[in-house]
Amino acid sequence: MLFVTVGLFKAATDKEDVDEEQHEEEYLPSDSEKEEGDGEATEEGGEEEGVAEEESQEPEIQYDEETQALIDEANIARERFQEAEKSVKDLHSEIGQLEEKVDRDYGLEEEFASLDGECYEYADLEYIYQLCPYNKASQRSKSGGSDVTLGRWSGWVESKEHSASGKYSKMKYDQGQSCWNGPMRSTIVTLSCGLENMLISVTEPNRCEYAMEFSTPALCNLNKITTTDTHDEL
Ligand code: MAN
């Protein structure tokens, strides 16, 4: 039975081969068609077929010199336009980022501006925490896995204290990665005066609510300004 099936299959495929051959024969170009084709037909059916499928689908058309020159010019112009369009897009996004920066509150004397663009790390037994001021706070498990965003820059925490150091003592980062069955992660960063910019501690007082302590000389200056102001008032 199997032999019969194989035999039938072979007969059928042989027949297809024959049909194909016949088919090809039927469509052999006539002598006049051959002349018109300028030998392109042979090239198309050659070894390159299947290697560059796209090319074979769109055979290169030969234009007269003038038309080809215009096509080349148009292609160059199109490329230049696309480059210019990309530059405009890049510039727009740069302007957007700069405008956002200009609007950012960097303190009374822009003393926190130098923190923008920097990142600081702190490691405890389980995690490596990262604070990128004016950008985001994140956490990465020491045993691997991807970063978990603990919040994105939201602003300074409004304080009831009227002194400058009061206003610029706590940063808020919110809308972080959602906590399973809980809120979106958020972080409050408490700043203190210190000799260098440093993330000095990270805790999680409530699930998915983080507290960071960050020391910075920027706040020492601010304390000085406030103290001087107070002296003037006295
Ligand atoms: C992770 C960390 C923890 C957090 C839990 C909540 O393990 O982000 O800080 O408490 O998720 O499920």
Short mmCIF file of C-alpha atoms and ligand atoms in Angstrom, two decimals:
data_model
loop_
_atom_site.label_atom_id
_atom_site.label_comp_id
_atom_site.label_asym_id
_atom_site.label_seq_id
_atom_site.Cartn_x
_atom_site.Cartn_y
_atom_site.Cartn_z
CA MET A 1 0.00 0.00 0.00
CA LEU A 2 2.83 2.31 0.97
CA PHE A 3 4.60 1.58 -2.33
CA VAL A 4 1.45 2.43 -4.19
CA THR A 5 1.13 5.76 -2.37
CA VAL A 6 4.79 6.63 -2.91
CA GLY A 7 4.47 5.58 -6.51
CA LEU A 8 1.42 7.75 -7.02
CA PHE A 9 3.11 10.69 -5.33
CA LYS A 10 6.19 10.29 -7.50
CA ALA A 11 4.07 10.06 -10.62
CA ALA A 12 2.25 13.22 -9.58
CA THR A 13 5.43 15.21 -8.89
CA ASP A 14 7.04 13.96 -12.08
CA LYS A 15 3.98 15.14 -13.88
CA GLU A 16 4.26 18.56 -12.23
CA ASP A 17 7.87 18.78 -13.36
CA VAL A 18 6.85 17.99 -16.86
CA ASP A 19 4.00 20.48 -16.66
CA GLU A 20 6.39 23.14 -15.42
CA GLU A 21 8.81 22.45 -18.21
CA GLN A 22 6.00 22.64 -20.69
CA HIS A 23 4.78 25.78 -19.06
CA GLU A 24 8.22 27.38 -19.33
CA GLU A 25 8.47 26.31 -22.91
CA GLU A 26 5.09 27.81 -23.66
CA TYR A 27 6.26 31.17 -22.38
CA LEU A 28 9.62 31.33 -24.04
CA PRO A 29 9.83 34.81 -25.52
CA SER A 30 9.47 35.16 -29.21
CA ASP A 31 12.41 36.58 -31.16
CA SER A 32 10.90 40.05 -31.20
CA GLU A 33 10.31 39.96 -27.41
CA LYS A 34 13.93 38.92 -26.93
CA GLU A 35 15.15 41.97 -28.78
CA GLU A 36 12.95 44.30 -26.71
CA GLY A 37 14.13 42.69 -23.49
CA ASP A 38 17.76 43.71 -24.11
CA GLY A 39 19.01 40.59 -22.39
CA GLU A 40 17.35 41.48 -19.06
CA ALA A 41 15.30 38.32 -19.09
CA THR A 42 18.43 36.18 -18.90
CA GLU A 43 19.82 38.24 -16.03
CA GLU A 44 16.64 37.94 -14.01
CA GLY A 45 16.46 34.20 -14.33
CA GLY A 46 20.16 33.89 -13.48
CA GLU A 47 21.97 32.75 -10.34
CA GLU A 48 21.19 35.90 -8.40
CA GLU A 49 17.52 35.03 -8.21
CA GLY A 50 16.45 34.51 -4.61
CA VAL A 51 19.64 36.07 -3.21
CA ALA A 52 18.36 39.61 -3.41
CA GLU A 53 14.65 39.06 -3.58
CA GLU A 54 13.79 42.74 -3.30
CA GLU A 55 16.02 43.64 -6.17
CA SER A 56 14.58 40.95 -8.37
CA GLN A 57 11.07 42.19 -7.58
CA GLU A 58 11.98 45.67 -8.66
CA PRO A 59 14.19 45.37 -11.68
CA GLU A 60 16.41 48.36 -12.19
CA ILE A 61 14.99 50.56 -14.85
CA GLN A 62 17.37 52.37 -17.14
CA TYR A 63 16.42 56.02 -17.56
CA ASP A 64 17.87 58.45 -20.00
CA GLU A 65 20.63 60.66 -18.63
CA GLU A 66 18.46 63.71 -18.00
CA THR A 67 15.77 61.79 -16.12
CA GLN A 68 18.37 59.89 -14.09
CA ALA A 69 20.03 63.18 -13.12
CA LEU A 70 16.67 64.49 -11.91
CA ILE A 71 16.02 61.31 -9.95
CA ASP A 72 19.46 61.54 -8.30
CA GLU A 73 18.82 65.17 -7.42
CA ALA A 74 15.42 64.30 -5.97
CA ASN A 75 16.95 61.49 -3.89
CA ILE A 76 19.63 63.78 -2.49
CA ALA A 77 17.00 66.45 -1.71
CA ARG A 78 14.81 63.85 -0.01
CA GLU A 79 17.73 62.63 2.11
CA ARG A 80 18.62 66.21 3.10
CA PHE A 81 14.99 66.90 3.97
CA GLN A 82 14.83 63.80 6.17
CA GLU A 83 18.08 64.80 7.91
CA ALA A 84 16.74 68.33 8.48
CA GLU A 85 13.44 66.95 9.74
CA LYS A 86 15.31 64.74 12.23
CA SER A 87 17.42 67.69 13.44
CA VAL A 88 14.26 69.74 14.00
CA LYS A 89 12.72 66.86 15.97
CA ASP A 90 15.88 66.45 18.08
CA LEU A 91 16.04 70.19 18.72
CA HIS A 92 12.37 70.26 19.76
CA SER A 93 12.93 67.50 22.27
CA GLU A 94 16.09 69.24 23.54
CA ILE A 95 14.14 72.51 23.92
CA GLY A 96 11.43 70.59 25.79
CA GLN A 97 14.00 69.13 28.17
CA LEU A 98 15.68 72.51 28.68
CA GLU A 99 12.35 74.24 29.32
CA GLU A 100 11.53 71.60 31.87
CA LYS A 101 14.91 72.21 33.51
CA VAL A 102 14.43 75.99 33.51
CA ASP A 103 11.12 75.48 35.31
CA ARG A 104 12.69 73.19 37.89
CA ASP A 105 13.12 74.58 41.34
CA TYR A 106 16.85 74.39 42.05
CA GLY A 107 16.67 76.41 45.26
CA LEU A 108 17.00 80.05 46.24
CA GLU A 109 20.38 80.44 44.58
CA GLU A 110 20.19 77.49 42.18
CA GLU A 111 22.34 75.67 44.74
CA PHE A 112 20.82 72.26 43.93
CA ALA A 113 21.28 72.59 40.17
CA SER A 114 24.54 70.65 40.15
CA LEU A 115 22.70 67.58 41.49
CA ASP A 116 20.58 67.36 38.34
CA GLY A 117 22.10 64.72 36.07
CA GLU A 118 24.01 62.96 38.87
CA CYS A 119 23.19 59.62 40.54
CA TYR A 120 24.13 58.33 43.99
CA GLU A 121 24.03 54.80 45.34
CA TYR A 122 23.51 53.17 48.71
CA ALA A 123 23.62 49.44 49.42
CA ASP A 124 22.07 47.53 52.29
CA LEU A 125 22.07 43.75 52.79
CA GLU A 126 19.40 43.10 50.17
CA TYR A 127 19.29 45.98 47.71
CA ILE A 128 21.33 48.59 45.90
CA TYR A 129 19.39 51.84 45.93
CA GLN A 130 19.99 54.68 43.53
CA LEU A 131 18.94 58.30 43.74
CA CYS A 132 19.21 60.49 40.66
CA PRO A 133 18.09 63.87 42.02
CA TYR A 134 15.44 65.64 39.92
CA ASN A 135 14.97 62.40 38.01
CA LYS A 136 14.13 59.21 39.94
CA ALA A 137 14.83 56.84 42.77
CA SER A 138 15.26 53.12 42.17
CA GLN A 139 16.09 49.82 43.78
CA ARG A 140 17.88 46.74 42.43
CA SER A 141 18.03 43.44 44.23
CA LYS A 142 21.57 42.20 44.93
CA SER A 143 20.48 38.76 43.77
CA GLY A 144 19.70 40.10 40.28
CA GLY A 145 16.67 41.24 38.35
CA SER A 146 15.79 44.55 36.86
CA ASP A 147 15.58 47.98 38.46
CA VAL A 148 12.41 48.84 40.35
CA THR A 149 11.45 52.51 40.14
CA LEU A 150 10.72 53.86 43.60
CA GLY A 151 9.40 57.15 42.27
CA ARG A 152 9.96 59.91 39.75
CA TRP A 153 10.76 63.51 40.57
CA SER A 154 7.63 65.22 41.78
CA GLY A 155 8.91 68.32 43.62
CA TRP A 156 9.87 69.77 46.96
CA VAL A 157 7.65 68.81 49.85
CA GLU A 158 5.75 71.85 50.99
CA SER A 159 6.71 72.61 54.54
CA LYS A 160 5.03 74.73 57.18
CA GLU A 161 8.40 76.19 58.06
CA HIS A 162 8.97 79.55 56.42
CA SER A 163 12.75 79.43 56.35
CA ALA A 164 14.46 78.61 53.06
CA SER A 165 16.07 75.49 54.53
CA GLY A 166 12.54 74.35 55.46
CA LYS A 167 11.28 74.55 51.93
CA TYR A 168 14.35 72.87 50.49
CA SER A 169 14.76 70.00 52.87
CA LYS A 170 12.56 67.24 51.49
CA MET A 171 12.21 65.99 47.93
CA LYS A 172 9.35 63.86 46.75
CA TYR A 173 9.53 61.14 44.11
CA ASP A 174 6.24 59.41 43.28
CA GLN A 175 4.44 57.36 40.61
CA GLY A 176 7.00 54.57 40.94
CA GLN A 177 6.43 50.94 40.00
CA SER A 178 3.14 49.63 41.40
CA CYS A 179 3.42 47.64 44.57
CA TRP A 180 1.73 44.26 44.37
CA ASN A 181 -1.74 44.72 45.86
CA GLY A 182 -0.68 48.14 47.04
CA PRO A 183 0.09 51.72 46.05
CA MET A 184 2.61 52.95 43.51
CA ARG A 185 6.03 53.15 45.09
CA SER A 186 7.13 56.58 46.34
CA THR A 187 10.13 58.05 48.12
CA ILE A 188 10.76 61.02 50.37
CA VAL A 189 14.37 62.22 50.41
CA THR A 190 15.40 64.20 53.46
CA LEU A 191 18.39 66.43 52.83
CA SER A 192 20.96 67.37 55.41
CA CYS A 193 24.09 69.49 55.38
CA GLY A 194 27.17 67.40 54.68
CA LEU A 195 30.66 67.73 53.28
CA GLU A 196 29.82 65.75 50.17
CA ASN A 197 26.82 64.70 48.13
CA MET A 198 26.04 61.27 49.51
CA LEU A 199 23.13 58.90 49.95
CA ILE A 200 23.53 57.99 53.60
CA SER A 201 20.57 55.73 54.36
CA VAL A 202 17.50 54.12 52.83
CA THR A 203 14.60 52.59 54.75
CA GLU A 204 11.08 51.45 53.95
CA PRO A 205 8.96 52.75 56.86
CA ASN A 206 5.76 51.54 55.17
CA ARG A 207 5.48 48.92 52.47
CA CYS A 208 6.51 50.52 49.17
CA GLU A 209 7.03 53.93 50.80
CA TYR A 210 10.73 54.65 51.02
CA ALA A 211 12.71 57.17 53.01
CA MET A 212 16.16 58.28 51.88
CA GLU A 213 18.65 60.48 53.66
CA PHE A 214 20.93 62.50 51.47
CA SER A 215 23.70 64.77 52.61
CA THR A 216 24.78 67.71 50.48
CA PRO A 217 26.92 70.83 50.85
CA ALA A 218 24.16 72.67 48.93
CA LEU A 219 22.03 72.66 52.05
CA CYS A 220 24.86 73.96 54.25
CA ASN A 221 25.01 77.11 52.09
CA LEU A 222 21.29 77.47 52.47
CA ASN A 223 21.57 77.17 56.25
CA LYS A 224 24.15 79.96 56.11
CA ILE A 225 21.87 82.18 54.00
CA THR A 226 19.02 81.61 56.42
CA THR A 227 21.24 82.31 59.44
CA THR A 228 22.52 85.55 57.86
CA ASP A 229 18.94 86.59 57.08
CA THR A 230 17.98 85.96 60.67
CA HIS A 231 20.92 88.05 61.87
CA ASP A 232 19.85 90.91 59.64
CA GLU A 233 16.38 90.77 61.06
CA LEU A 234 17.68 90.96 64.62
C1 MAN B 1 9.94 44.23 46.54
C2 MAN B 1 10.67 45.44 47.03
C3 MAN B 1 10.28 45.75 48.45
C4 MAN B 1 8.77 45.84 48.57
C5 MAN B 1 8.12 44.60 48.02
C6 MAN B 1 6.60 44.74 48.02
O1 MAN B 1 10.35 43.08 47.19
O2 MAN B 1 10.34 46.50 46.20
O3 MAN B 1 10.88 46.96 48.86
O4 MAN B 1 8.36 45.99 49.93
O5 MAN B 1 8.56 44.39 46.70
O6 MAN B 1 6.00 43.62 47.51
#
